[in-house]
PDB file of N, CA, C and O in Angstrom:
ATOM      1  N   VAL A  15       0.776  -1.053   0.181  1.00  0.00           N
ATOM      2  CA  VAL A  15       0.015  -0.143   0.113  1.00  0.00           C
ATOM      3  C   VAL A  15       0.762   1.314   0.089  1.00  0.00           C
ATOM      4  O   VAL A  15       1.703   1.286   1.038  1.00  0.00           O
ATOM      5  N   MET A  16       0.714   1.970  -0.888  1.00  0.00           N
ATOM      6  CA  MET A  16       1.338   3.269  -1.161  1.00  0.00           C
ATOM      7  C   MET A  16       1.390   4.078   0.127  1.00  0.00           C
ATOM      8  O   MET A  16       0.249   4.261   0.750  1.00  0.00           O
ATOM      9  N   GLY A  17       2.479   4.782   0.614  1.00  0.00           N
ATOM     10  CA  GLY A  17       2.208   5.699   1.789  1.00  0.00           C
ATOM     11  C   GLY A  17       2.624   4.853   3.156  1.00  0.00           C
ATOM     12  O   GLY A  17       2.905   5.750   4.157  1.00  0.00           O
ATOM     13  N   PHE A  18       2.761   3.502   3.334  1.00  0.00           N
ATOM     14  CA  PHE A  18       3.021   3.003   4.436  1.00  0.00           C
ATOM     15  C   PHE A  18       4.464   2.269   4.326  1.00  0.00           C
ATOM     16  O   PHE A  18       4.731   1.454   3.092  1.00  0.00           O
ATOM     17  N   SER A  19       4.968   2.155   5.250  1.00  0.00           N
ATOM     18  CA  SER A  19       6.208   1.201   5.377  1.00  0.00           C
ATOM     19  C   SER A  19       5.805  -0.075   5.559  1.00  0.00           C
ATOM     20  O   SER A  19       4.763  -0.409   6.001  1.00  0.00           O
ATOM     21  N   LYS A  20       6.763  -1.203   5.174  1.00  0.00           N
ATOM     22  CA  LYS A  20       6.528  -2.559   5.459  1.00  0.00           C
ATOM     23  C   LYS A  20       7.087  -2.744   6.930  1.00  0.00           C
ATOM     24  O   LYS A  20       8.178  -2.471   7.037  1.00  0.00           O
ATOM     25  N   VAL A  21       6.359  -3.294   7.751  1.00  0.00           N
ATOM     26  CA  VAL A  21       6.760  -3.531   9.188  1.00  0.00           C
ATOM     27  C   VAL A  21       6.291  -5.027   9.475  1.00  0.00           C
ATOM     28  O   VAL A  21       5.104  -5.195   9.155  1.00  0.00           O
ATOM     29  N   ASN A  22       7.439  -5.631   9.955  1.00  0.00           N
ATOM     30  CA  ASN A  22       7.211  -7.241  10.132  1.00  0.00           C
ATOM     31  C   ASN A  22       6.408  -7.543  11.177  1.00  0.00           C
ATOM     32  O   ASN A  22       6.355  -6.562  12.400  1.00  0.00           O
ATOM     33  N   ILE A  23       5.601  -8.315  11.440  1.00  0.00           N
ATOM     34  CA  ILE A  23       4.870  -8.652  12.735  1.00  0.00           C
ATOM     35  C   ILE A  23       5.763  -8.722  13.663  1.00  0.00           C
ATOM     36  O   ILE A  23       6.593  -9.275  13.829  1.00  0.00           O
ATOM     37  N   GLY A  24       5.106  -8.208  14.889  1.00  0.00           N
ATOM     38  CA  GLY A  24       6.254  -8.333  16.061  1.00  0.00           C
ATOM     39  C   GLY A  24       6.951  -6.754  16.079  1.00  0.00           C
ATOM     40  O   GLY A  24       7.573  -6.462  17.333  1.00  0.00           O
ATOM     41  N   ASP A  25       7.340  -6.268  14.979  1.00  0.00           N
ATOM     42  CA  ASP A  25       8.051  -5.016  14.846  1.00  0.00           C
ATOM     43  C   ASP A  25       7.278  -3.856  15.125  1.00  0.00           C
ATOM     44  O   ASP A  25       6.114  -3.617  15.184  1.00  0.00           O
ATOM     45  N   ILE A  26       7.733  -2.813  15.752  1.00  0.00           N
ATOM     46  CA  ILE A  26       6.794  -1.590  16.041  1.00  0.00           C
ATOM     47  C   ILE A  26       7.179  -0.481  14.801  1.00  0.00           C
ATOM     48  O   ILE A  26       8.145  -0.292  14.265  1.00  0.00           O
ATOM     49  N   ALA A  27       5.929  -0.145  14.387  1.00  0.00           N
ATOM     50  CA  ALA A  27       5.884   0.805  13.205  1.00  0.00           C
ATOM     51  C   ALA A  27       6.630   2.095  13.538  1.00  0.00           C
ATOM     52  O   ALA A  27       6.295   2.535  14.868  1.00  0.00           O
ATOM     53  N   PRO A  28       6.922   3.010  12.587  1.00  0.00           N
ATOM     54  CA  PRO A  28       7.528   4.554  12.709  1.00  0.00           C
ATOM     55  C   PRO A  28       6.012   4.989  13.818  1.00  0.00           C
ATOM     56  O   PRO A  28       4.933   4.912  13.264  1.00  0.00           O
ATOM     57  N   SER A  29       6.439   5.877  14.702  1.00  0.00           N
ATOM     58  CA  SER A  29       5.535   6.534  15.416  1.00  0.00           C
ATOM     59  C   SER A  29       4.533   7.327  14.541  1.00  0.00           C
ATOM     60  O   SER A  29       3.344   7.566  14.928  1.00  0.00           O
ATOM     61  N   ASP A  30       5.176   7.733  13.432  1.00  0.00           N
ATOM     62  CA  ASP A  30       4.209   8.730  12.536  1.00  0.00           C
ATOM     63  C   ASP A  30       3.220   7.802  11.779  1.00  0.00           C
ATOM     64  O   ASP A  30       2.433   8.295  10.871  1.00  0.00           O
ATOM     65  N   GLU A  31       3.316   6.545  11.922  1.00  0.00           N
ATOM     66  CA  GLU A  31       2.485   5.587  11.344  1.00  0.00           C
ATOM     67  C   GLU A  31       1.480   4.717  12.091  1.00  0.00           C
ATOM     68  O   GLU A  31       0.729   3.886  11.616  1.00  0.00           O
ATOM     69  N   GLN A  32       1.605   5.273  13.398  1.00  0.00           N
ATOM     70  CA  GLN A  32       0.773   4.212  14.395  1.00  0.00           C
ATOM     71  C   GLN A  32      -0.486   4.842  14.598  1.00  0.00           C
ATOM     72  O   GLN A  32      -0.763   5.950  14.560  1.00  0.00           O
ATOM     73  N   HIS A  33      -1.445   3.867  14.737  1.00  0.00           N
ATOM     74  CA  HIS A  33      -2.814   4.128  14.911  1.00  0.00           C
ATOM     75  C   HIS A  33      -3.211   3.483  16.503  1.00  0.00           C
ATOM     76  O   HIS A  33      -2.559   2.508  16.501  1.00  0.00           O
ATOM     77  N   PHE A  34      -3.780   4.419  17.235  1.00  0.00           N
ATOM     78  CA  PHE A  34      -4.150   3.828  18.599  1.00  0.00           C
ATOM     79  C   PHE A  34      -5.769   3.777  18.733  1.00  0.00           C
ATOM     80  O   PHE A  34      -6.415   4.526  18.509  1.00  0.00           O
ATOM     81  N   THR A  35      -6.178   2.752  19.828  1.00  0.00           N
ATOM     82  CA  THR A  35      -7.344   2.641  20.296  1.00  0.00           C
ATOM     83  C   THR A  35      -7.387   2.523  21.644  1.00  0.00           C
ATOM     84  O   THR A  35      -6.553   1.685  22.066  1.00  0.00           O
ATOM     85  N   VAL A  36      -8.405   2.866  22.199  1.00  0.00           N
ATOM     86  CA  VAL A  36      -8.516   2.697  23.768  1.00  0.00           C
ATOM     87  C   VAL A  36     -10.145   2.401  23.951  1.00  0.00           C
ATOM     88  O   VAL A  36     -10.918   3.198  23.150  1.00  0.00           O
ATOM     89  N   ARG A  37     -10.374   1.416  24.737  1.00  0.00           N
ATOM     90  CA  ARG A  37     -11.730   0.800  25.127  1.00  0.00           C
ATOM     91  C   ARG A  37     -12.208   0.917  26.580  1.00  0.00           C
ATOM     92  O   ARG A  37     -11.647   0.536  27.435  1.00  0.00           O
ATOM     93  N   SER A  38     -13.221   1.847  26.774  1.00  0.00           N
ATOM     94  CA  SER A  38     -14.032   1.565  28.057  1.00  0.00           C
ATOM     95  C   SER A  38     -14.981   0.677  28.027  1.00  0.00           C
ATOM     96  O   SER A  38     -15.291  -0.052  27.039  1.00  0.00           O
ATOM     97  N   GLN A  39     -15.805   0.318  29.044  1.00  0.00           N
ATOM     98  CA  GLN A  39     -17.077  -0.580  28.915  1.00  0.00           C
ATOM     99  C   GLN A  39     -17.923  -0.072  28.215  1.00  0.00           C
ATOM    100  O   GLN A  39     -18.516  -1.176  27.381  1.00  0.00           O
ATOM    101  N   ASN A  40     -18.086   1.037  27.813  1.00  0.00           N
ATOM    102  CA  ASN A  40     -19.144   1.606  26.909  1.00  0.00           C
ATOM    103  C   ASN A  40     -18.780   2.521  25.596  1.00  0.00           C
ATOM    104  O   ASN A  40     -19.329   2.612  24.605  1.00  0.00           O
ATOM    105  N   PHE A  41     -17.496   2.823  25.587  1.00  0.00           N
ATOM    106  CA  PHE A  41     -16.985   3.510  24.348  1.00  0.00           C
ATOM    107  C   PHE A  41     -15.515   3.147  23.889  1.00  0.00           C
ATOM    108  O   PHE A  41     -14.846   2.521  24.637  1.00  0.00           O
ATOM    109  N   ARG A  42     -15.331   3.520  22.594  1.00  0.00           N
ATOM    110  CA  ARG A  42     -14.133   3.301  22.064  1.00  0.00           C
ATOM    111  C   ARG A  42     -13.691   4.602  21.292  1.00  0.00           C
ATOM    112  O   ARG A  42     -14.307   5.145  20.749  1.00  0.00           O
ATOM    113  N   TYR A  43     -12.431   4.832  21.657  1.00  0.00           N
ATOM    114  CA  TYR A  43     -11.740   6.166  21.004  1.00  0.00           C
ATOM    115  C   TYR A  43     -10.482   5.682  20.115  1.00  0.00           C
ATOM    116  O   TYR A  43      -9.820   4.844  20.447  1.00  0.00           O
ATOM    117  N   VAL A  44     -10.602   6.231  19.244  1.00  0.00           N
ATOM    118  CA  VAL A  44      -9.595   5.864  17.957  1.00  0.00           C
ATOM    119  C   VAL A  44      -8.619   7.023  17.776  1.00  0.00           C
ATOM    120  O   VAL A  44      -9.528   8.135  17.246  1.00  0.00           O
ATOM    121  N   LEU A  45      -7.349   7.079  17.688  1.00  0.00           N
ATOM    122  CA  LEU A  45      -6.616   8.378  17.179  1.00  0.00           C
ATOM    123  C   LEU A  45      -5.654   7.552  16.086  1.00  0.00           C
ATOM    124  O   LEU A  45      -4.991   6.780  16.205  1.00  0.00           O
ATOM    125  N   TRP A  46      -6.030   8.145  14.617  1.00  0.00           N
ATOM    126  CA  TRP A  46      -5.024   7.879  13.725  1.00  0.00           C
ATOM    127  C   TRP A  46      -3.841   8.784  13.372  1.00  0.00           C
ATOM    128  O   TRP A  46      -3.663   9.853  14.133  1.00  0.00           O
ATOM    129  N   ALA A  47      -2.778   7.883  12.924  1.00  0.00           N
ATOM    130  CA  ALA A  47      -1.321   8.827  12.635  1.00  0.00           C
ATOM    131  C   ALA A  47      -1.693  10.063  12.286  1.00  0.00           C
ATOM    132  O   ALA A  47      -0.940  11.023  12.399  1.00  0.00           O
ATOM    133  N   ASP A  48      -2.620  10.223  11.369  1.00  0.00           N
ATOM    134  CA  ASP A  48      -3.021  11.659  10.702  1.00  0.00           C
ATOM    135  C   ASP A  48      -3.620  12.762  11.546  1.00  0.00           C
ATOM    136  O   ASP A  48      -3.687  13.843  11.349  1.00  0.00           O
ATOM    137  N   GLY A  49      -4.037  12.334  12.885  1.00  0.00           N
ATOM    138  CA  GLY A  49      -4.624  13.042  13.664  1.00  0.00           C
ATOM    139  C   GLY A  49      -6.207  13.027  13.739  1.00  0.00           C
ATOM    140  O   GLY A  49      -7.045  13.401  14.656  1.00  0.00           O
ATOM    141  N   PHE A  50      -6.760  12.102  12.786  1.00  0.00           N
ATOM    142  CA  PHE A  50      -8.172  11.992  12.822  1.00  0.00           C
ATOM    143  C   PHE A  50      -8.510  11.077  13.769  1.00  0.00           C
ATOM    144  O   PHE A  50      -7.877  10.262  14.289  1.00  0.00           O
ATOM    145  N   GLU A  51      -9.778  11.630  14.486  1.00  0.00           N
ATOM    146  CA  GLU A  51     -10.141  10.769  15.725  1.00  0.00           C
ATOM    147  C   GLU A  51     -11.816  10.277  15.395  1.00  0.00           C
ATOM    148  O   GLU A  51     -12.210  10.670  14.596  1.00  0.00           O
ATOM    149  N   GLU A  52     -12.050   9.129  16.301  1.00  0.00           N
ATOM    150  CA  GLU A  52     -13.146   8.462  16.155  1.00  0.00           C
ATOM    151  C   GLU A  52     -13.615   8.168  17.763  1.00  0.00           C
ATOM    152  O   GLU A  52     -12.823   8.036  18.440  1.00  0.00           O
ATOM    153  N   LEU A  53     -14.902   8.342  17.894  1.00  0.00           N
ATOM    154  CA  LEU A  53     -15.554   7.968  19.252  1.00  0.00           C
ATOM    155  C   LEU A  53     -17.083   7.400  19.100  1.00  0.00           C
ATOM    156  O   LEU A  53     -17.944   7.722  18.450  1.00  0.00           O
ATOM    157  N   TYR A  54     -17.098   6.063  19.665  1.00  0.00           N
ATOM    158  CA  TYR A  54     -18.058   5.439  19.365  1.00  0.00           C
ATOM    159  C   TYR A  54     -18.796   4.943  20.805  1.00  0.00           C
ATOM    160  O   TYR A  54     -17.980   4.518  21.725  1.00  0.00           O
ATOM    161  N   ASP A  55     -19.922   5.072  20.986  1.00  0.00           N
ATOM    162  CA  ASP A  55     -21.066   4.616  22.295  1.00  0.00           C
ATOM    163  C   ASP A  55     -21.240   3.283  21.795  1.00  0.00           C
ATOM    164  O   ASP A  55     -22.367   3.073  21.174  1.00  0.00           O
ATOM    165  N   HIS A  56     -20.754   2.296  22.504  1.00  0.00           N
ATOM    166  CA  HIS A  56     -21.091   1.049  21.866  1.00  0.00           C
ATOM    167  C   HIS A  56     -22.423   0.492  22.623  1.00  0.00           C
ATOM    168  O   HIS A  56     -23.123  -0.351  22.225  1.00  0.00           O
ATOM    169  N   ARG A  57     -22.874   1.187  23.781  1.00  0.00           N
ATOM    170  CA  ARG A  57     -24.152   0.840  24.335  1.00  0.00           C
ATOM    171  C   ARG A  57     -25.342   1.137  23.196  1.00  0.00           C
ATOM    172  O   ARG A  57     -26.579   0.278  22.953  1.00  0.00           O
ATOM    173  N   ASN A  58     -25.181   1.958  22.637  1.00  0.00           N
ATOM    174  CA  ASN A  58     -26.244   2.489  21.423  1.00  0.00           C
ATOM    175  C   ASN A  58     -25.726   2.417  19.900  1.00  0.00           C
ATOM    176  O   ASN A  58     -26.567   2.476  19.176  1.00  0.00           O
ATOM    177  N   ASP A  59     -24.353   1.959  19.805  1.00  0.00           N
ATOM    178  CA  ASP A  59     -24.045   2.050  18.568  1.00  0.00           C
ATOM    179  C   ASP A  59     -23.181   0.955  18.517  1.00  0.00           C
ATOM    180  O   ASP A  59     -21.912   1.201  18.086  1.00  0.00           O
ATOM    181  N   PRO A  60     -23.389  -0.312  18.600  1.00  0.00           N
ATOM    182  CA  PRO A  60     -22.197  -1.532  18.765  1.00  0.00           C
ATOM    183  C   PRO A  60     -21.622  -1.790  17.473  1.00  0.00           C
ATOM    184  O   PRO A  60     -20.404  -2.178  17.441  1.00  0.00           O
ATOM    185  N   HIS A  61     -22.250  -1.388  16.356  1.00  0.00           N
ATOM    186  CA  HIS A  61     -21.328  -1.466  15.108  1.00  0.00           C
ATOM    187  C   HIS A  61     -20.589  -0.403  14.501  1.00  0.00           C
ATOM    188  O   HIS A  61     -20.039  -0.281  13.594  1.00  0.00           O
ATOM    189  N   GLU A  62     -20.492   0.650  15.394  1.00  0.00           N
ATOM    190  CA  GLU A  62     -19.867   1.800  15.075  1.00  0.00           C
ATOM    191  C   GLU A  62     -20.000   2.742  13.736  1.00  0.00           C
ATOM    192  O   GLU A  62     -19.254   3.010  13.040  1.00  0.00           O
ATOM    193  N   TRP A  63     -21.016   3.035  13.581  1.00  0.00           N
ATOM    194  CA  TRP A  63     -21.833   3.629  12.411  1.00  0.00           C
ATOM    195  C   TRP A  63     -21.699   5.325  12.754  1.00  0.00           C
ATOM    196  O   TRP A  63     -21.625   5.999  11.901  1.00  0.00           O
ATOM    197  N   HIS A  64     -21.876   5.648  13.956  1.00  0.00           N
ATOM    198  CA  HIS A  64     -21.955   7.093  14.329  1.00  0.00           C
ATOM    199  C   HIS A  64     -20.770   7.560  14.943  1.00  0.00           C
ATOM    200  O   HIS A  64     -20.673   7.531  16.371  1.00  0.00           O
ATOM    201  N   ASN A  65     -19.926   8.465  14.480  1.00  0.00           N
ATOM    202  CA  ASN A  65     -18.833   8.823  14.974  1.00  0.00           C
ATOM    203  C   ASN A  65     -19.143  10.085  15.983  1.00  0.00           C
ATOM    204  O   ASN A  65     -19.540  10.934  15.124  1.00  0.00           O
ATOM    205  N   LEU A  66     -19.038   9.985  17.262  1.00  0.00           N
ATOM    206  CA  LEU A  66     -19.389  10.864  18.139  1.00  0.00           C
ATOM    207  C   LEU A  66     -18.220  11.956  18.581  1.00  0.00           C
ATOM    208  O   LEU A  66     -18.564  12.874  19.553  1.00  0.00           O
ATOM    209  N   VAL A  67     -17.219  11.685  17.930  1.00  0.00           N
ATOM    210  CA  VAL A  67     -15.991  12.617  18.218  1.00  0.00           C
ATOM    211  C   VAL A  67     -16.093  14.157  18.367  1.00  0.00           C
ATOM    212  O   VAL A  67     -15.462  14.812  19.341  1.00  0.00           O
ATOM    213  N   ASN A  68     -17.083  14.718  17.642  1.00  0.00           N
ATOM    214  CA  ASN A  68     -17.300  16.111  17.538  1.00  0.00           C
ATOM    215  C   ASN A  68     -18.585  16.713  18.319  1.00  0.00           C
ATOM    216  O   ASN A  68     -19.038  17.865  18.056  1.00  0.00           O
ATOM    217  N   ASN A  69     -19.186  15.716  18.612  1.00  0.00           N
ATOM    218  CA  ASN A  69     -20.411  15.999  19.334  1.00  0.00           C
ATOM    219  C   ASN A  69     -20.112  16.550  20.807  1.00  0.00           C
ATOM    220  O   ASN A  69     -19.311  15.916  21.612  1.00  0.00           O
ATOM    221  N   GLU A  70     -20.519  17.659  21.182  1.00  0.00           N
ATOM    222  CA  GLU A  70     -20.380  18.278  22.525  1.00  0.00           C
ATOM    223  C   GLU A  70     -20.951  17.636  23.767  1.00  0.00           C
ATOM    224  O   GLU A  70     -20.068  17.946  24.750  1.00  0.00           O
ATOM    225  N   ASP A  71     -21.655  16.703  23.699  1.00  0.00           N
ATOM    226  CA  ASP A  71     -22.166  16.067  24.653  1.00  0.00           C
ATOM    227  C   ASP A  71     -21.053  14.784  24.979  1.00  0.00           C
ATOM    228  O   ASP A  71     -21.259  14.413  26.297  1.00  0.00           O
ATOM    229  N   TYR A  72     -19.914  14.691  24.295  1.00  0.00           N
ATOM    230  CA  TYR A  72     -19.213  13.242  24.500  1.00  0.00           C
ATOM    231  C   TYR A  72     -17.674  13.979  24.727  1.00  0.00           C
ATOM    232  O   TYR A  72     -16.771  13.330  24.690  1.00  0.00           O
ATOM    233  N   GLN A  73     -17.405  15.110  24.835  1.00  0.00           N
ATOM    234  CA  GLN A  73     -16.228  15.906  25.009  1.00  0.00           C
ATOM    235  C   GLN A  73     -15.431  15.435  26.041  1.00  0.00           C
ATOM    236  O   GLN A  73     -14.108  14.932  26.141  1.00  0.00           O
ATOM    237  N   LYS A  74     -16.102  15.361  27.178  1.00  0.00           N
ATOM    238  CA  LYS A  74     -15.505  14.691  28.290  1.00  0.00           C
ATOM    239  C   LYS A  74     -14.972  13.375  28.157  1.00  0.00           C
ATOM    240  O   LYS A  74     -13.779  13.140  28.796  1.00  0.00           O
ATOM    241  N   ILE A  75     -15.835  12.594  27.495  1.00  0.00           N
ATOM    242  CA  ILE A  75     -15.405  11.110  27.588  1.00  0.00           C
ATOM    243  C   ILE A  75     -14.329  10.881  26.647  1.00  0.00           C
ATOM    244  O   ILE A  75     -13.550  10.372  26.917  1.00  0.00           O
ATOM    245  N   LYS A  76     -14.561  11.874  25.445  1.00  0.00           N
ATOM    246  CA  LYS A  76     -13.296  11.560  24.361  1.00  0.00           C
ATOM    247  C   LYS A  76     -11.816  12.007  25.308  1.00  0.00           C
ATOM    248  O   LYS A  76     -10.962  11.611  25.161  1.00  0.00           O
ATOM    249  N   MET A  77     -12.078  13.214  26.106  1.00  0.00           N
ATOM    250  CA  MET A  77     -10.834  13.703  26.716  1.00  0.00           C
ATOM    251  C   MET A  77     -10.244  12.599  27.504  1.00  0.00           C
ATOM    252  O   MET A  77      -8.968  12.288  27.763  1.00  0.00           O
ATOM    253  N   ASP A  78     -11.018  12.262  28.464  1.00  0.00           N
ATOM    254  CA  ASP A  78     -10.810  11.146  29.377  1.00  0.00           C
ATOM    255  C   ASP A  78      -9.995   9.820  28.720  1.00  0.00           C
ATOM    256  O   ASP A  78      -9.061   9.251  29.087  1.00  0.00           O
ATOM    257  N   LEU A  79     -10.617   9.360  27.550  1.00  0.00           N
ATOM    258  CA  LEU A  79     -10.120   8.243  26.907  1.00  0.00           C
ATOM    259  C   LEU A  79      -8.875   8.598  26.300  1.00  0.00           C
ATOM    260  O   LEU A  79      -7.944   7.790  26.319  1.00  0.00           O
ATOM    261  N   LYS A  80      -8.781   9.762  25.481  1.00  0.00           N
ATOM    262  CA  LYS A  80      -7.361  10.052  25.103  1.00  0.00           C
ATOM    263  C   LYS A  80      -6.326  10.489  25.942  1.00  0.00           C
ATOM    264  O   LYS A  80      -5.121  10.061  25.659  1.00  0.00           O
ATOM    265  N   GLU A  81      -6.685  10.968  27.279  1.00  0.00           N
ATOM    266  CA  GLU A  81      -5.797  10.967  28.306  1.00  0.00           C
ATOM    267  C   GLU A  81      -5.193   9.565  28.642  1.00  0.00           C
ATOM    268  O   GLU A  81      -3.731   9.256  28.862  1.00  0.00           O
ATOM    269  N   GLN A  82      -6.368   8.481  28.794  1.00  0.00           N
ATOM    270  CA  GLN A  82      -5.905   6.965  29.307  1.00  0.00           C
ATOM    271  C   GLN A  82      -4.959   6.411  27.965  1.00  0.00           C
ATOM    272  O   GLN A  82      -3.901   5.778  28.406  1.00  0.00           O
ATOM    273  N   MET A  83      -5.132   6.677  26.632  1.00  0.00           N
ATOM    274  CA  MET A  83      -4.568   6.222  25.863  1.00  0.00           C
ATOM    275  C   MET A  83      -3.161   6.973  25.815  1.00  0.00           C
ATOM    276  O   MET A  83      -1.951   6.038  25.677  1.00  0.00           O
ATOM    277  N   GLY A  84      -2.877   7.889  26.056  1.00  0.00           N
ATOM    278  CA  GLY A  84      -1.481   8.705  26.468  1.00  0.00           C
ATOM    279  C   GLY A  84      -0.835   7.963  27.364  1.00  0.00           C
ATOM    280  O   GLY A  84       0.492   7.780  27.050  1.00  0.00           O
ATOM    281  N   GLU A  85      -1.388   7.534  28.531  1.00  0.00           N
ATOM    282  CA  GLU A  85      -0.708   6.951  29.672  1.00  0.00           C
ATOM    283  C   GLU A  85      -0.242   5.547  28.971  1.00  0.00           C
ATOM    284  O   GLU A  85       0.716   5.078  29.482  1.00  0.00           O
ATOM    285  N   ILE A  86      -1.117   4.816  28.534  1.00  0.00           N
ATOM    286  CA  ILE A  86      -0.758   3.655  27.803  1.00  0.00           C
ATOM    287  C   ILE A  86       0.437   3.535  27.042  1.00  0.00           C
ATOM    288  O   ILE A  86       1.270   2.901  26.913  1.00  0.00           O
ATOM    289  N   VAL A  87       0.451   4.429  25.901  1.00  0.00           N
ATOM    290  CA  VAL A  87       1.491   4.993  24.992  1.00  0.00           C
ATOM    291  C   VAL A  87       2.681   5.002  25.697  1.00  0.00           C
ATOM    292  O   VAL A  87       3.926   4.662  25.545  1.00  0.00           O
ATOM    293  N   LYS A  88       2.871   5.987  26.593  1.00  0.00           N
ATOM    294  CA  LYS A  88       3.643   6.422  27.389  1.00  0.00           C
ATOM    295  C   LYS A  88       4.350   5.089  28.200  1.00  0.00           C
ATOM    296  O   LYS A  88       5.601   5.028  28.081  1.00  0.00           O
ATOM    297  N   PHE A  89       3.636   4.602  28.738  1.00  0.00           N
ATOM    298  CA  PHE A  89       4.106   3.168  29.318  1.00  0.00           C
ATOM    299  C   PHE A  89       4.794   2.314  28.497  1.00  0.00           C
ATOM    300  O   PHE A  89       5.761   1.738  28.909  1.00  0.00           O
ATOM    301  N   ARG A  90       4.206   1.923  27.370  1.00  0.00           N
ATOM    302  CA  ARG A  90       4.561   1.116  26.443  1.00  0.00           C
ATOM    303  C   ARG A  90       5.997   1.543  26.015  1.00  0.00           C
ATOM    304  O   ARG A  90       6.961   0.964  25.544  1.00  0.00           O
ATOM    305  N   ALA A  91       6.110   2.887  25.852  1.00  0.00           N
ATOM    306  CA  ALA A  91       7.568   3.328  25.159  1.00  0.00           C
ATOM    307  C   ALA A  91       8.438   3.371  26.148  1.00  0.00           C
ATOM    308  O   ALA A  91       9.644   3.046  25.880  1.00  0.00           O
ATOM    309  N   ASN A  92       8.273   3.158  27.558  1.00  0.00           N
ATOM    310  CA  ASN A  92       9.316   3.151  28.399  1.00  0.00           C
ATOM    311  C   ASN A  92       9.509   1.715  28.794  1.00  0.00           C
ATOM    312  O   ASN A  92      10.458   1.341  29.550  1.00  0.00           O
ATOM    313  N   ASN A  93       8.588   0.770  28.309  1.00  0.00           N
ATOM    314  CA  ASN A  93       8.676  -0.551  28.696  1.00  0.00           C
ATOM    315  C   ASN A  93       8.681  -1.169  27.400  1.00  0.00           C
ATOM    316  O   ASN A  93       7.448  -1.768  27.093  1.00  0.00           O
ATOM    317  N   GLN A  94       9.540  -1.456  26.443  1.00  0.00           N
ATOM    318  CA  GLN A  94       9.438  -2.002  25.077  1.00  0.00           C
ATOM    319  C   GLN A  94       8.972  -2.945  25.259  1.00  0.00           C
ATOM    320  O   GLN A  94       8.250  -3.483  24.187  1.00  0.00           O
ATOM    321  N   ASN A  95       8.921  -4.233  26.004  1.00  0.00           N
ATOM    322  CA  ASN A  95       8.000  -5.192  26.191  1.00  0.00           C
ATOM    323  C   ASN A  95       6.682  -5.076  26.543  1.00  0.00           C
ATOM    324  O   ASN A  95       5.853  -6.232  26.316  1.00  0.00           O
ATOM    325  N   GLY A  96       6.368  -4.230  26.851  1.00  0.00           N
ATOM    326  CA  GLY A  96       4.864  -3.575  27.021  1.00  0.00           C
ATOM    327  C   GLY A  96       3.968  -4.637  27.666  1.00  0.00           C
ATOM    328  O   GLY A  96       4.347  -5.318  28.473  1.00  0.00           O
ATOM    329  N   ILE A  97       2.960  -4.110  27.522  1.00  0.00           N
ATOM    330  CA  ILE A  97       1.649  -4.750  27.962  1.00  0.00           C
ATOM    331  C   ILE A  97       1.277  -6.432  27.367  1.00  0.00           C
ATOM    332  O   ILE A  97       1.414  -6.250  26.150  1.00  0.00           O
TER     333      ILE A  97
END
């Protein structure tokens, strides 16, 4: 696929090509390498059809999940064997 490097299974992709996701009991937040974000409410949208990332009612949830993601990524960067 054009625009992506070839990364072997088990290798870590360059940070500018990584996508991250974090899941709570009810929500999933996704951050793409290009900055695109997604947020889904699995209680009401289990198939992830409706991206709520720009919905003002969900901004606290988005920020909480984004903060959790940052903590996980930082932990993994400091512990290469990770989780």
